CSV table of C-alpha atoms in Angstrom, one decimal:
chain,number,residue,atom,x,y,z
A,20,UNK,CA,-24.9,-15.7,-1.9
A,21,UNK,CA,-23.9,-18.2,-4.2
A,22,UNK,CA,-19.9,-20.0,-3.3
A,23,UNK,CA,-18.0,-21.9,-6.2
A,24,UNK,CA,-16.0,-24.2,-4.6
A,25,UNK,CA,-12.8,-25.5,-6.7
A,26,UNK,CA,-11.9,-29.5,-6.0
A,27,UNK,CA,-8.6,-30.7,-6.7
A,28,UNK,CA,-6.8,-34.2,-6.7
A,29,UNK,CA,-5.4,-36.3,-9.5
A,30,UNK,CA,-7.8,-39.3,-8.0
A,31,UNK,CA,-11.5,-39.2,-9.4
A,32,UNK,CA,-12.6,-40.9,-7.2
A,33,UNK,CA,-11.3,-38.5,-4.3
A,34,UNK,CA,-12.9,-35.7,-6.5
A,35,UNK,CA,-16.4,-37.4,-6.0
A,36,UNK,CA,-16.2,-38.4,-2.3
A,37,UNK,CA,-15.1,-34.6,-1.7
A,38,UNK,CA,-18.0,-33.6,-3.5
A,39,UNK,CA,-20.7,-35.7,-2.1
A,40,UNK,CA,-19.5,-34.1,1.2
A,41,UNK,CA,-19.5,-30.7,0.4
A,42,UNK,CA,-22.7,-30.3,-2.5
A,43,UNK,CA,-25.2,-28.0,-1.3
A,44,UNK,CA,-27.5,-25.9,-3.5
A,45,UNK,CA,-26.1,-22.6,-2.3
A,46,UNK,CA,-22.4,-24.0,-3.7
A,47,UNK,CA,-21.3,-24.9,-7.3
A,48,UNK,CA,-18.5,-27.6,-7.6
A,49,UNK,CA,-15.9,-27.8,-10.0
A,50,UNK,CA,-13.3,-30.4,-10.5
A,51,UNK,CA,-9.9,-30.6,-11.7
A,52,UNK,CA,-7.4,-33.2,-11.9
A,53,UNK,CA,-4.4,-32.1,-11.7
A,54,UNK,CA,-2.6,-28.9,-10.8
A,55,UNK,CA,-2.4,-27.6,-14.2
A,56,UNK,CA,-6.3,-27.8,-14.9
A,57,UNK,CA,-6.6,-26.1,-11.8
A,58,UNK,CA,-4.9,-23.2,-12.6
A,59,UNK,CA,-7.0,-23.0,-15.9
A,60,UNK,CA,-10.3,-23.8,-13.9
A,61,UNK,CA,-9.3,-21.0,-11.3
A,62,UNK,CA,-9.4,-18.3,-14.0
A,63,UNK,CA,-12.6,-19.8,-15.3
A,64,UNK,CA,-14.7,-20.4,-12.2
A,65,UNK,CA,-13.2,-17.4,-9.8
A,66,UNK,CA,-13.8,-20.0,-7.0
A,67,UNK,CA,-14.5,-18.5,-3.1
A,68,UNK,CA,-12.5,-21.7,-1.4
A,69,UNK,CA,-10.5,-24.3,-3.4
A,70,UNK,CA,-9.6,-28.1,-1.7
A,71,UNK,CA,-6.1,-28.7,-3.2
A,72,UNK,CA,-4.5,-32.4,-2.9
A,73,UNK,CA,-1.0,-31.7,-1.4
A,74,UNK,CA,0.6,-34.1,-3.0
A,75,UNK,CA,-0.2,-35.0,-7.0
A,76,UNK,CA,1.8,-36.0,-9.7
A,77,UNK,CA,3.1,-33.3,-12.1
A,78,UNK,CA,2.5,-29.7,-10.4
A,79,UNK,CA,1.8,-30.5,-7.0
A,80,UNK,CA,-0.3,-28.6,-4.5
A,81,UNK,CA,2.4,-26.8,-2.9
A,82,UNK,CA,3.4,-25.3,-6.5
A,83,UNK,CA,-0.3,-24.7,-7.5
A,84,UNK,CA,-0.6,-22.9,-4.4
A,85,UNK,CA,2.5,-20.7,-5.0
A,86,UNK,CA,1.4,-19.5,-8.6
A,87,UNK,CA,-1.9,-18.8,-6.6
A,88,UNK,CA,-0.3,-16.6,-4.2
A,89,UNK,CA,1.9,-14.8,-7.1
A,90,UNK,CA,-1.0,-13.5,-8.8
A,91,UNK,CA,-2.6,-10.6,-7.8
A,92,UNK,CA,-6.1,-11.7,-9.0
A,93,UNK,CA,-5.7,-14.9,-7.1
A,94,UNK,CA,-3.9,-14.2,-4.4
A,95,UNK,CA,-6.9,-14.1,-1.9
A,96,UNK,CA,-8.3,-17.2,-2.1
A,97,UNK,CA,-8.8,-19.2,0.5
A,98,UNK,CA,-6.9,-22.8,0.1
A,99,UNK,CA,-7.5,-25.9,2.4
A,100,UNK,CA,-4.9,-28.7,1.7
A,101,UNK,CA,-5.9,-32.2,1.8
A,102,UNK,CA,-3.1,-34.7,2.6
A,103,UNK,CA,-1.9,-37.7,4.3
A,104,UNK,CA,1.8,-35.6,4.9
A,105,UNK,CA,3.2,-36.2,7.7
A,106,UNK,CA,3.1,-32.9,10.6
A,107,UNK,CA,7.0,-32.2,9.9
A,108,UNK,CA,5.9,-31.8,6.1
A,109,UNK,CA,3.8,-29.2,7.6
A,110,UNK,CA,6.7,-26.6,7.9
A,111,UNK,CA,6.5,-26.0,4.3
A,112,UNK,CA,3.5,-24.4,4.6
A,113,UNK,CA,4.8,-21.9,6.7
A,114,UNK,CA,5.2,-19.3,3.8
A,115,UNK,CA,2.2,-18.7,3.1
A,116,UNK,CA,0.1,-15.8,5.4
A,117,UNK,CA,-1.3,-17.1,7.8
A,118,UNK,CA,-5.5,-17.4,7.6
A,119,UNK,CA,-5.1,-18.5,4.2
A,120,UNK,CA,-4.1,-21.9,4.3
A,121,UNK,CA,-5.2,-25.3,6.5
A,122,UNK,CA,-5.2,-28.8,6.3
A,123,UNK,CA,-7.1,-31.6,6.4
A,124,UNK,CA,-5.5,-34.9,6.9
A,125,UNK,CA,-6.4,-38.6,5.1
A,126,UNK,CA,-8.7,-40.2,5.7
A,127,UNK,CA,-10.9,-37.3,5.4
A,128,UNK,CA,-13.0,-36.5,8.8
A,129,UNK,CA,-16.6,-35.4,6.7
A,130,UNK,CA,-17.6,-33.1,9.5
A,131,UNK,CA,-14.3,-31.2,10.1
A,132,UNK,CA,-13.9,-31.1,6.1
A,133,UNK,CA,-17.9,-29.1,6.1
A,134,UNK,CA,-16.7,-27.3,8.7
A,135,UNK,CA,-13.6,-26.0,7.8
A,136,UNK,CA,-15.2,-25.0,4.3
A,137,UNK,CA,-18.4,-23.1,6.3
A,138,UNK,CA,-15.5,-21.1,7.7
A,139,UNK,CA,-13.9,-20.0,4.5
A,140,UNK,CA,-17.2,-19.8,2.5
A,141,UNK,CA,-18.1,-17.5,5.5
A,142,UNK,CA,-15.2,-15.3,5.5
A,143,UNK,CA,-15.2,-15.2,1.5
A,144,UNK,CA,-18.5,-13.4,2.1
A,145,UNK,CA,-18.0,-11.2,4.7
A,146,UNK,CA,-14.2,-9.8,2.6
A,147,UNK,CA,-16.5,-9.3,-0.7
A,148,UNK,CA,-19.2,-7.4,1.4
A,149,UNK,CA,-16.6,-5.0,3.0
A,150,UNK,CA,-14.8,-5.0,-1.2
A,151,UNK,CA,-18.2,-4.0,-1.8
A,152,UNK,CA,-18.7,-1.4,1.5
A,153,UNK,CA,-15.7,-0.3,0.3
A,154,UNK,CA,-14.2,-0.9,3.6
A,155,UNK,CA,-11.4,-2.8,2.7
A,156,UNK,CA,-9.1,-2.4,0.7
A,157,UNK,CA,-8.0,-5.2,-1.8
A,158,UNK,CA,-4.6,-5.5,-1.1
């Protein structure tokens, strides 16, 4: 099965290191840059896991994440922040249910950032087989 994996960071060139790490040929990769675009790429692309820089100019991954969670349709989805926040930043993170959000910290560590994505792509799967089993319900 097929993963589309949203990218997210107001850097381009954070957008291509993050996606040299993670291309595969079982994943499709889109990019946005900035929070914003995102949330207009998220309706497009339907993504299974999306890497979201914490902190960006404009919207910033905290809100992005927040309209993600208010939305039924996108409410689901898997979110790993990437940021160079300090741990007591972390606390802010604590409103959101817990198995839905990590972090990675700056500089990125290439093997925990593949692993961490395995994990989610993994457990995207497994929730849309049981949607499909009808085992679960979407809620």
């Amino acid at each position: 099965m097929k993963t589309t994996i949203l990218l997210v960071d107001d850097r381009m060139e954070n957008l291509f290191t993050l996606e040299s790490i993670l291309e595969k040929e079982s994943r499709t990769i889109v990019l946005a840059e900035s929070g914003a675009e995102a949330l207009l790429k998220v309706k497009e692309c339907n993504p299974s896991v999306i890497l979201l820089d914490y902190q960006m100019p404009g919207m910033s991954g905290l809100e992005v994440a927040e309209y993600l969670r208010a939305d039924e349709a996108t409410k689901n989805i898997p979110i790993i922040f990437i940021t160079a926040i300090s741990k007591n930043e972390f606390k802010k993170l604590q409103i959101f249910e817990e198995g839905t959000v990590e972090i990675i910290g700056k500089p990125i560590d290439i093997y925990e950032a593949r692993n961490r994505v395995v994990i989610f792509e993994r457990l995207y799967h497994f929730q849309q087989l049981a949607l499909l089993n009808g085992l679960v319900n979407h809620e």
